[in-house]
Coordinates of C-alpha atoms in Angstrom, one line a residue:
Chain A
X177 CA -38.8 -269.3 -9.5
X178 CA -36.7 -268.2 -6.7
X179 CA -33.5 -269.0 -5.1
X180 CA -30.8 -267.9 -2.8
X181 CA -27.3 -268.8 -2.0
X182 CA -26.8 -267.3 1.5
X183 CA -23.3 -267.6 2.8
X184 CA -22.1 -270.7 1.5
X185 CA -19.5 -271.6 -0.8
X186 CA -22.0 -273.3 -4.0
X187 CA -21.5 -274.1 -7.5
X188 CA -24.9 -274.0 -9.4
X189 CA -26.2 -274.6 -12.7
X190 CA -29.9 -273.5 -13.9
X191 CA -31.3 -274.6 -17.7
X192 CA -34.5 -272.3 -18.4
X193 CA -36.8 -273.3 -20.8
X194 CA -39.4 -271.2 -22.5
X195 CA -41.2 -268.6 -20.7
X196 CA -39.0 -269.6 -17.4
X197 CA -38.0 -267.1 -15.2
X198 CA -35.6 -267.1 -12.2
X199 CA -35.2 -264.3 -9.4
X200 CA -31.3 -265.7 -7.8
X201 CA -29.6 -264.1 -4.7
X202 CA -26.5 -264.3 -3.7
X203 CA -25.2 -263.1 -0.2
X204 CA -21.6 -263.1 0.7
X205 CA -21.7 -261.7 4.4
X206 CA -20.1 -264.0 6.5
X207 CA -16.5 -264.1 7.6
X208 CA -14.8 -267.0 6.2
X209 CA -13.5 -267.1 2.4
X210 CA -16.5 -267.7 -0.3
X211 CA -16.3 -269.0 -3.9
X212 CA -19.8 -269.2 -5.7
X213 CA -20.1 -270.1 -9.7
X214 CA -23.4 -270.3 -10.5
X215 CA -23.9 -270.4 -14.6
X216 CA -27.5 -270.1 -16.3
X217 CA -28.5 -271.9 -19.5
X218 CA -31.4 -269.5 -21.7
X219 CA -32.5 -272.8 -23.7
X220 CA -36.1 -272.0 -24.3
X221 CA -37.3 -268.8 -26.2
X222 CA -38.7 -265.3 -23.4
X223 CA -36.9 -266.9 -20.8
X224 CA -35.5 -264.4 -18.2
X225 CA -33.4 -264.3 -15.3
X226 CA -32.4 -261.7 -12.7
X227 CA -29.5 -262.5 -10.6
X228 CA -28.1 -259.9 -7.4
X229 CA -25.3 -260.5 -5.7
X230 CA -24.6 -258.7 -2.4
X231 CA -20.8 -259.0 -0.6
X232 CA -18.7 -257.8 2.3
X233 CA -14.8 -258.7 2.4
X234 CA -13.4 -258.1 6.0
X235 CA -9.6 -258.0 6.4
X236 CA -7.9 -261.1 5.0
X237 CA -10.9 -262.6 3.3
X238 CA -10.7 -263.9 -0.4
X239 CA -14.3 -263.3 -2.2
X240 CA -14.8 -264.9 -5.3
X241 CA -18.1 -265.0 -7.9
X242 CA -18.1 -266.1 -11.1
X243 CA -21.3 -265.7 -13.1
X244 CA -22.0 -267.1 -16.6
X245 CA -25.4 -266.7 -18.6
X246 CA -25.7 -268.0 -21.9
X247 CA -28.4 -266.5 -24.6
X248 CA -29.5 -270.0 -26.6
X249 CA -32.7 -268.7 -27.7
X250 CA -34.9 -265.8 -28.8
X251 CA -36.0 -262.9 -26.6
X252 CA -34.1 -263.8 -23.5
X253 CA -33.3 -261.5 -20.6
X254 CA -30.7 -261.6 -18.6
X255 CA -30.2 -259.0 -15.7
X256 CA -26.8 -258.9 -13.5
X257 CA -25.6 -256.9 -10.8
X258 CA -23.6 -257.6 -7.9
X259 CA -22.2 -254.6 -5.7
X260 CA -19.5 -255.5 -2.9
X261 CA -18.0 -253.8 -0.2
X262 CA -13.9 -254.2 1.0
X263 CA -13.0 -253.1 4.5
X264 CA -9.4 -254.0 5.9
X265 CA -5.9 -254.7 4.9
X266 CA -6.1 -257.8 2.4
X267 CA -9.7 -258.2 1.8
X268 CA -9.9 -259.5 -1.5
X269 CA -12.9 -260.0 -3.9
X270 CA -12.9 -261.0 -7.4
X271 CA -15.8 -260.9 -9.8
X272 CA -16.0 -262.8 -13.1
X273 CA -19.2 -262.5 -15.3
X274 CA -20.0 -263.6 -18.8
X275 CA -22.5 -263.3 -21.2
X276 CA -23.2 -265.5 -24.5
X277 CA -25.6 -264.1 -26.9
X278 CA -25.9 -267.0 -29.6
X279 CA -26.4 -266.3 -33.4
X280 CA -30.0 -267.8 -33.0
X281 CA -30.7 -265.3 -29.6
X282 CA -32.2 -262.7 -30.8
X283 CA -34.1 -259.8 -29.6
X284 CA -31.3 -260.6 -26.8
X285 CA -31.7 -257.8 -23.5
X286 CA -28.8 -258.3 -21.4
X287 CA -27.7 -255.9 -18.6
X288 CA -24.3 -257.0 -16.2
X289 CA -22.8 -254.6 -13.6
X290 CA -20.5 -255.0 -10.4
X291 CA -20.5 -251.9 -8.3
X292 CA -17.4 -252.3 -5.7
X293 CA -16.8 -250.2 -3.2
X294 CA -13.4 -249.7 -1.5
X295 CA -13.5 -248.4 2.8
X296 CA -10.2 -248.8 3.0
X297 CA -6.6 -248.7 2.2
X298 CA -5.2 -252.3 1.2
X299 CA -7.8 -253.8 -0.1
X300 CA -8.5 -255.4 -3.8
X301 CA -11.1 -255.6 -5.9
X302 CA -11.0 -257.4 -9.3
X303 CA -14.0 -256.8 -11.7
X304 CA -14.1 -258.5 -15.2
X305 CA -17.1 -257.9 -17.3
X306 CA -17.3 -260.3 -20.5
X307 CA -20.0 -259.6 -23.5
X308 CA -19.9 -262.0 -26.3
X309 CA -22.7 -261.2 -28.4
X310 CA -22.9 -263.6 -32.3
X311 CA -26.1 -262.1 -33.5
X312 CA -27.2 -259.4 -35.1
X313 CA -30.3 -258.7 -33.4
X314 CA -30.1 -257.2 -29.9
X315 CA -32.6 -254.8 -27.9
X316 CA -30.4 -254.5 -24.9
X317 CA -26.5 -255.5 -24.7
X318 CA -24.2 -253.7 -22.0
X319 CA -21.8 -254.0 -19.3
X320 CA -20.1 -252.2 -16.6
X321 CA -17.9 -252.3 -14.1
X322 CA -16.8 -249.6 -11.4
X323 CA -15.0 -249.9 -8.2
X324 CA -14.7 -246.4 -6.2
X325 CA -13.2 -245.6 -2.7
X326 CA -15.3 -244.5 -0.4
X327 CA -16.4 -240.3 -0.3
X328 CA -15.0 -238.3 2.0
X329 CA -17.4 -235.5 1.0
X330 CA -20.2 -237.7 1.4
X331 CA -19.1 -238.5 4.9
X332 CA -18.3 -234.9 6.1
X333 CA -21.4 -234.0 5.0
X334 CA -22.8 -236.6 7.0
X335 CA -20.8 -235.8 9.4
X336 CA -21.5 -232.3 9.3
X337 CA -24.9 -232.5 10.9
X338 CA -23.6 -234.0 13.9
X339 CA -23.5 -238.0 12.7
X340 CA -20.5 -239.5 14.3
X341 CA -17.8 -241.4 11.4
X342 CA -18.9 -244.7 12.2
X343 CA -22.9 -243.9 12.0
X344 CA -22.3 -241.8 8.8
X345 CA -20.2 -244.6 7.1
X346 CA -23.1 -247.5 7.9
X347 CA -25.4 -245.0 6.4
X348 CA -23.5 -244.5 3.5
X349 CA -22.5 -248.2 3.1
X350 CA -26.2 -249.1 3.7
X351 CA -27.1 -246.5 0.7
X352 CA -25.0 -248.0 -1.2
X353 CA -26.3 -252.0 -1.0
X354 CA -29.9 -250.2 -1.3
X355 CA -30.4 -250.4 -4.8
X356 CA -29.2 -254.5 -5.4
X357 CA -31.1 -255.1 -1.7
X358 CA -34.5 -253.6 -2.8
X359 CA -34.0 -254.8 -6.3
X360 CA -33.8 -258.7 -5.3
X361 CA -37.2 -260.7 -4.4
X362 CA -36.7 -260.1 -0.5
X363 CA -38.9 -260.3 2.2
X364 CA -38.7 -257.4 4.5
X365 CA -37.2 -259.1 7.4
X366 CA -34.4 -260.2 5.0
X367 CA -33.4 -257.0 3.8
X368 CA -33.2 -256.0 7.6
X369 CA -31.2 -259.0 8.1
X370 CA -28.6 -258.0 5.4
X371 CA -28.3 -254.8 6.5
X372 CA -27.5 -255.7 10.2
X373 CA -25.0 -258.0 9.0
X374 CA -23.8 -255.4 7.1
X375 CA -23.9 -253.0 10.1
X376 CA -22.3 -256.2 12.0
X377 CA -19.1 -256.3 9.4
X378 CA -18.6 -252.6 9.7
X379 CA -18.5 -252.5 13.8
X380 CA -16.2 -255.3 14.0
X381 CA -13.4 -252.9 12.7
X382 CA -11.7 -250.9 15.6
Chain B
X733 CA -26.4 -217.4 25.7
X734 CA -25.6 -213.6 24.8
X735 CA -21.9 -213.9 25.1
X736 CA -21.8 -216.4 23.1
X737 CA -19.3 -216.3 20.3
X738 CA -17.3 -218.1 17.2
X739 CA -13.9 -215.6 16.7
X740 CA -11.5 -216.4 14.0
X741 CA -8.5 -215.3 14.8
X742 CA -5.3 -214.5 12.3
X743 CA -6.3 -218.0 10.5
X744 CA -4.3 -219.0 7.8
X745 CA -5.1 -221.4 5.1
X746 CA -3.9 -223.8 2.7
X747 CA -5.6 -226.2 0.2
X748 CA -4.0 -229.7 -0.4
X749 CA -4.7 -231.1 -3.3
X750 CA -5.6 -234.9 -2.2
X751 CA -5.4 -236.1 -5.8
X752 CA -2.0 -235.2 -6.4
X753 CA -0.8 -236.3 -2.5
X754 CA 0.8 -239.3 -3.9
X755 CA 2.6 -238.0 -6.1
X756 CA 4.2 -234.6 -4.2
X757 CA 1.7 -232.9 -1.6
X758 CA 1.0 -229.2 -3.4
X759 CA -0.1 -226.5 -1.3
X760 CA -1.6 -223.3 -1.9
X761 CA -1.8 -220.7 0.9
X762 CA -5.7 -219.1 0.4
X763 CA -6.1 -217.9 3.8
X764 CA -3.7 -215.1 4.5
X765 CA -4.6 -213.9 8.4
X766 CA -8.3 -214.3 8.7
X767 CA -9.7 -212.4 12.1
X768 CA -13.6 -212.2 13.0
X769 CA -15.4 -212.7 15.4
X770 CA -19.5 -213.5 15.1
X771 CA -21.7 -212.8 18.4
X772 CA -24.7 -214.6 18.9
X773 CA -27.7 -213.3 16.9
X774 CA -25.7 -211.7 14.8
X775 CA -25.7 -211.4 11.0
X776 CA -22.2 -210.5 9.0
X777 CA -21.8 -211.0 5.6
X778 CA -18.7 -211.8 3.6
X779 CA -18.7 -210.2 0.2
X780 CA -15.5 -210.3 -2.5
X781 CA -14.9 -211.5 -5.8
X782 CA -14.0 -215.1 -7.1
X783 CA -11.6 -216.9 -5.2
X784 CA -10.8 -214.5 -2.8
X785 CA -11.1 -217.2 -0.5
X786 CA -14.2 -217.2 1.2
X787 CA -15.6 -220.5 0.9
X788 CA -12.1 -221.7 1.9
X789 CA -13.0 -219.7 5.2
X790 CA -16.2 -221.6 5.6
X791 CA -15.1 -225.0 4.9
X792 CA -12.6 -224.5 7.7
X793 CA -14.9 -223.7 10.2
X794 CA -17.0 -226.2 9.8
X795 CA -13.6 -229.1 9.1
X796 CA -13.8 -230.2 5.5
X797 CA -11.0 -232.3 4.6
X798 CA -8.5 -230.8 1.9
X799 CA -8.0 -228.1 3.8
X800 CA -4.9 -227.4 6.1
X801 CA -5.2 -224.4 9.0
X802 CA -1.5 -223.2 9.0
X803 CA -1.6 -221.0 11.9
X804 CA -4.1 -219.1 13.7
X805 CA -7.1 -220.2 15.6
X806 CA -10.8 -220.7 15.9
X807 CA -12.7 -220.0 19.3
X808 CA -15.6 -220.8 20.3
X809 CA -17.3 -219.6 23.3
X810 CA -20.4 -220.8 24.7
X811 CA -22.3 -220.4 27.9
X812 CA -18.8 -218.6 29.2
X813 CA -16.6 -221.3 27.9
X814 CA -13.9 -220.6 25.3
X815 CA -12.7 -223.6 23.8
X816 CA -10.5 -223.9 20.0
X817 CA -12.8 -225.8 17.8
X818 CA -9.4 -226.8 15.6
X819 CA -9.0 -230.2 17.6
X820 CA -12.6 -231.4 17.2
X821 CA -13.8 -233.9 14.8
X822 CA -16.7 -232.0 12.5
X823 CA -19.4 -234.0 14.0
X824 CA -18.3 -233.0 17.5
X825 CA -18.2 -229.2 16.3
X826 CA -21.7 -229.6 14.7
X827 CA -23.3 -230.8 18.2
X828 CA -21.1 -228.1 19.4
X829 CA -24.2 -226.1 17.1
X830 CA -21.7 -224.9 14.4
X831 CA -24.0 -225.2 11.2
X832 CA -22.5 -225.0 7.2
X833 CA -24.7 -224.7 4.3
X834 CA -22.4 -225.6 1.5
X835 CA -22.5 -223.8 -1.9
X836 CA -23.2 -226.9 -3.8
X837 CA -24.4 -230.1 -1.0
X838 CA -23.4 -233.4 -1.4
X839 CA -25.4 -236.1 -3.1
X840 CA -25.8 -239.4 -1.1
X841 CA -27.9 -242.6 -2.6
X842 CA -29.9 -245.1 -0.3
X843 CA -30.8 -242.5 2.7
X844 CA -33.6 -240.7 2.7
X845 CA -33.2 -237.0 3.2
X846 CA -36.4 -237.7 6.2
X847 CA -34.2 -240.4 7.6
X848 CA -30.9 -238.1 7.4
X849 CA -32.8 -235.6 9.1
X850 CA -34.0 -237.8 12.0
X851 CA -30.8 -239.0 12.7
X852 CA -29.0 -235.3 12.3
X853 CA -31.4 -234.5 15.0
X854 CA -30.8 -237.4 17.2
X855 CA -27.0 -236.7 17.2
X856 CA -27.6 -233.0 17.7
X857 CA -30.0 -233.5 20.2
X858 CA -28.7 -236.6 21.7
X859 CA -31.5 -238.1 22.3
X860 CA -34.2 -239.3 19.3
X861 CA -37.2 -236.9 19.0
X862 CA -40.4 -237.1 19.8
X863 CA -42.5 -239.6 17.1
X864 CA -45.4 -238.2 17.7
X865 CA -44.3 -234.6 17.1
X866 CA -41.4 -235.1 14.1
X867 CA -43.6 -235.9 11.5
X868 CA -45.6 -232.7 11.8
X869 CA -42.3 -230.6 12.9
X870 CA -40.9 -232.0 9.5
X871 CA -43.8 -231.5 7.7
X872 CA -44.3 -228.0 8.8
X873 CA -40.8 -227.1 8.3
X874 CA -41.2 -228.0 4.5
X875 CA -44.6 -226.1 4.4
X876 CA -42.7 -223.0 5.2
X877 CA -40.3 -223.3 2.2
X878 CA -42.6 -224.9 0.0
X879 CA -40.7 -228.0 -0.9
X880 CA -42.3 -230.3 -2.3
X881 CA -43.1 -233.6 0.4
X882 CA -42.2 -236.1 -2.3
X883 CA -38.8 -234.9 -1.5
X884 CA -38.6 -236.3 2.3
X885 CA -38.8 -239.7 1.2
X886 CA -36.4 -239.1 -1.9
X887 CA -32.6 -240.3 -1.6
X888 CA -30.6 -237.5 -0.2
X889 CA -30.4 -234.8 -3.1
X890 CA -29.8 -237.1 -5.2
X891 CA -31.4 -235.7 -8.8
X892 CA -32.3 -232.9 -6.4
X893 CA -32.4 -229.7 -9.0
X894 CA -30.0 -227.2 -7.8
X895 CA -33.5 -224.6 -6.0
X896 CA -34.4 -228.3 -4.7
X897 CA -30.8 -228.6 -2.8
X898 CA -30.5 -225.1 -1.5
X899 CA -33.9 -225.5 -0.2
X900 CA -33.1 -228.8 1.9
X901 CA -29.8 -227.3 3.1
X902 CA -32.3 -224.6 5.0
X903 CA -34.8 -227.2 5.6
X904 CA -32.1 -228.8 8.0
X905 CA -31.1 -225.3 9.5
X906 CA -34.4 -225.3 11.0
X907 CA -34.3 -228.5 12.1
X908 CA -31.1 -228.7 13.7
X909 CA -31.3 -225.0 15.3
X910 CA -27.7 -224.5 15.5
X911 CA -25.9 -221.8 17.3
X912 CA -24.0 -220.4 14.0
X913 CA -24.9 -220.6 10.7
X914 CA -22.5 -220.4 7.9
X915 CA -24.2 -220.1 4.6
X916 CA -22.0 -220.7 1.9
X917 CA -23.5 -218.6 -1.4
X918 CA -27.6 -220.2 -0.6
X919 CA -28.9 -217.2 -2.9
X920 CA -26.6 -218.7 -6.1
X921 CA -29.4 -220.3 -8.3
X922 CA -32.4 -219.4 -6.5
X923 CA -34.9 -217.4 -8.2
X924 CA -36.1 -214.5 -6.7
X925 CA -39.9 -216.4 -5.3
X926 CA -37.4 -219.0 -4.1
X927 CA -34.7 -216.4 -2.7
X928 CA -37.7 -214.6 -0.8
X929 CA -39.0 -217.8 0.4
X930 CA -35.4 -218.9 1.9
X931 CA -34.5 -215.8 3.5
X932 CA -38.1 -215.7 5.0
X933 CA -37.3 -219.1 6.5
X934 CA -33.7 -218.0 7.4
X935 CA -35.2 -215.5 9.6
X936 CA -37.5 -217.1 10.9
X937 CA -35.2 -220.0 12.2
X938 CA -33.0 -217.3 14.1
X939 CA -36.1 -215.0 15.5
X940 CA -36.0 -218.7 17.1
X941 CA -32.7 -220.1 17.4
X942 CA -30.7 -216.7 17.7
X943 CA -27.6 -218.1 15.6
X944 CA -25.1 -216.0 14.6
X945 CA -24.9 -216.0 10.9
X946 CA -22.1 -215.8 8.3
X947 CA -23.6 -214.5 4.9
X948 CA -21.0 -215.6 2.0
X949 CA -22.5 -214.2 -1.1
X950 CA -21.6 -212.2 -4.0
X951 CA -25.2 -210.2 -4.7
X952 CA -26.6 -207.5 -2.1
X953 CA -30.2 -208.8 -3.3
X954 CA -29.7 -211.6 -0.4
X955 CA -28.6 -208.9 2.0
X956 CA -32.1 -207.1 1.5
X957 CA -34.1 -209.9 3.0
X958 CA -31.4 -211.1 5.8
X959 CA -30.3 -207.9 7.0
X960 CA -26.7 -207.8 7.9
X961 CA -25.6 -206.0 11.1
X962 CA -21.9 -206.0 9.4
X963 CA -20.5 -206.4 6.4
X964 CA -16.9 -207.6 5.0
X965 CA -15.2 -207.7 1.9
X966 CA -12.8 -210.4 1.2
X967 CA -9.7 -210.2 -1.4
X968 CA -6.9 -212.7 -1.8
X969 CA -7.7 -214.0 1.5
X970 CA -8.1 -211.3 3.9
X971 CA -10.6 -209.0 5.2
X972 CA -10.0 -206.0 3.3
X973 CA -12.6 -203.6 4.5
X974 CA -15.5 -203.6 7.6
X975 CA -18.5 -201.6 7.7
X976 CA -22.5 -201.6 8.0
X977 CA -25.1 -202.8 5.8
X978 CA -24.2 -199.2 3.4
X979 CA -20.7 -200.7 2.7
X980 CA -22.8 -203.6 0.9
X981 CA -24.9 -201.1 -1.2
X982 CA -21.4 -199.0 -1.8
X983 CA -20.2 -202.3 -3.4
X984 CA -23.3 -202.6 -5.8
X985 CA -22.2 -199.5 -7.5
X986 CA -18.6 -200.1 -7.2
X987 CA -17.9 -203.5 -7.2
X988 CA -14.7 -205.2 -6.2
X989 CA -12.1 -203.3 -8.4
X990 CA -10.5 -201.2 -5.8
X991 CA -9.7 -204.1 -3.2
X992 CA -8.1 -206.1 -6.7
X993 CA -4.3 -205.2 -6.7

């Protein structure tokens, strides 16, 4: 199964049963405030879901994401990441995601990660990665969080061969929603159409 | 094209250190009256010990940020027109054909080192180039150092080994043909197949692109493939001492001691 939230505030709730498996997007592009929750019931044993989130917070815009998976049965898999971009003064995101491993889930594989990246000054990112984990059993449990500014060496190598600033930071911006865009089920033309919004977001400064 | 020229003239240095900015800006004065000047075609090489300063001297050419030029000035002349480079953006004094190969190149995830070339190229070109011809141009270019192809389509040195990165940072010197090369210690942690194999390509670019060349390097063994046509040592930020290619094979034996107060 497949599904996207594209650009739409949304509140969602998925129960997998056995052998179930659920591919989620969620795109955060646009230029008005977004709050998506989306939480995930694991109810049937081998269930698995992957969820990416992508994001872009221009000046003055609030992001919000709240993501909560819960382990109920064996051998479930749960995959997170969600990596977001903050360009301008007051652009705000906040990411909130949980995982439940029950004392019956075992053989649980659970991986959650947000990946922020800040472009410029006055900007703020809040990350909070939750791991509650009741059993004993566990092939896979971790969580990370990082939020980094944006490299200066990266860009003056870029720019070093001759790339103008702007060029050289959509390339670097571009490398770094890569990994989450190529990860998630995505038709070609999609991923193109990300990364022109992306390319969109960027321009629209200065 | 033969009186072209990059000239450093009494350039002095400091080094901010950004991470402390906030907190008070400390600066440390590494450039202490820097003068040189590089013709076209021509090969010098910088020699010294351990921060005597000469990566600081490259970086500054080519406008990295941390650094803060004091006083002093860089010129450079093309086509009869002498212009100070210390006002341009880097990008604009890398189409301006000013070229740095840094000792240890940047890593950046989600762009192809193919795709980073072809857009270098664009900007330094200004105009795309040719489909039809790029492929085999780029494919060509990697034949000569023997890199392996996997590596155009591979993120930009990222998990590149250390030969691998050296090896690309040439790779884009003969793509990008500029008009002075600075080449920032590109025999450290090549072997000597590999070294032979860079230096070969080295030369070969600038039997092409005639750049002038600035050599920084600690070993002679680089100087034997890319013959310099002058050599300089460098201690606590100065150029202590000019002279031939011999002056490199003086400092082989004798080593840096003397120019060490």
């Amino acid at each position: 199964m497949l599904d996207k939230i594209l650009n739409q505030n949304q509140k969602k709730h998925y129960t997998l049963e056995q052998n179930q498996a659920l591919d989620l997007f969620v795109l955060q592009m646009h230029d008005r405030d977004c709050e998506v929750d989306i939480r995930i019931d694991l109810t049937g044993a081998d269930a698995s879901v992957n969820i990416f989130g992508v994001y872009f917070a221009s000046a003055g815009q609030v992001i919000r994401n709240r993501v909560v998976v819960n382990h109920n049965a064996p051998n479930c898999t749960s995959n997170i990441l969600y990596k977001g971009a903050l360009l301008g003064e007051n652009a705000r995101t906040h990411w909130d995601g949980s995982v439940y491993i029950a004392e019956n889930a075992f053989a649980a594989d659970t991986y959650e990660a947000n990946r922020n990246l800040l472009l410029s000054q006055g900007t703020s990112a809040v990350s909070v990665p939750n791991l509650e984990i009741l059993t004993g059993d566990i092939v896979r449990a971790g969580h990370a969080s990082a939020t980094g500014r944006f490299d200066d060496e990266q860009l003056f190598y870029l720019m070093s061969r001759g790339i103008d600033a702007k060029t050289a930071q959509k390339l670097i911006v571009r490398g770094f929603f890569e990994e989450v865009v190529q990860n998630a089920e995505l038709e070609d033309f999609e991923q193109e159409e990300i990364l022109k919004q992306l390319e969109r977001k960027i321009d629209a400064v200065r | 094209m033969q009186y072209d020229k990059l000239e450093v003239v009494d350039l002095c240095v400091s080094v901010v250190d950004n991470r402390r900015a906030y907190v008070h800006a400390e600066e440390k004065e590494i450039l202490k009256g820097v003068n040189l000047v590089i013709n076209r075609d021509e090969v010098h090489a910088i020699m010294g010990p351990n921060g005597s300063g000469k990566s600081t001297l490259a970086a500054s050419i080519a406008g990295a940020p941390g650094y803060k030029i004091t006083s002093g000035d860089i010129l450079l002349t093309l086509d009869g027109n002498t212009q100070s480079i210390l006002d341009l953006t880097v990008d604009a004094r890398a189409r301006a054909g000013i070229f740095l190969a840094r000792q240890t190149p940047t890593a950046v995830d989600g762009i192809t080192l193919s795709n980073f070339l072809r857009t270098a190229k664009t900007a330094i070109d200004g105009l795309a180039p040719n489909v039809c011809t790029w492929i085999k141009e780029l494919d060509a270019a990697m034949e000569h150092l023997k890199m392996d192809k996997s590596l155009a389509s591979r993120s930009l040195n990222v998990g590149f080994s250390g030969g691998e990165k050296k090896h690309a940072e040439i790779l884009q010197l003969e793509i990008l043909r500029p008009k002075f090369a600075i080449l920032d210690e590109t025999d450290s942690g090549l072997d000597v197949d590999a070294l032979k194999t860079v230096c070969d390509e080295i030369n070969r670019t600038k039997l092409d692109a005639k750049f002038g060349a600035l050599l920084i390097t600690h070993y002679t063994h680089i100087l034997e493939y890319v013959e310099p046509d002058f050599v300089h040592v460098f201690a606590d930020g100065q150029i202590v001492e000019s002279g031939g290619s011999s002056l490199a094979k003086k400092l082989e034996i004798s080593g840096y001691a003397e120019y060490i107060k």
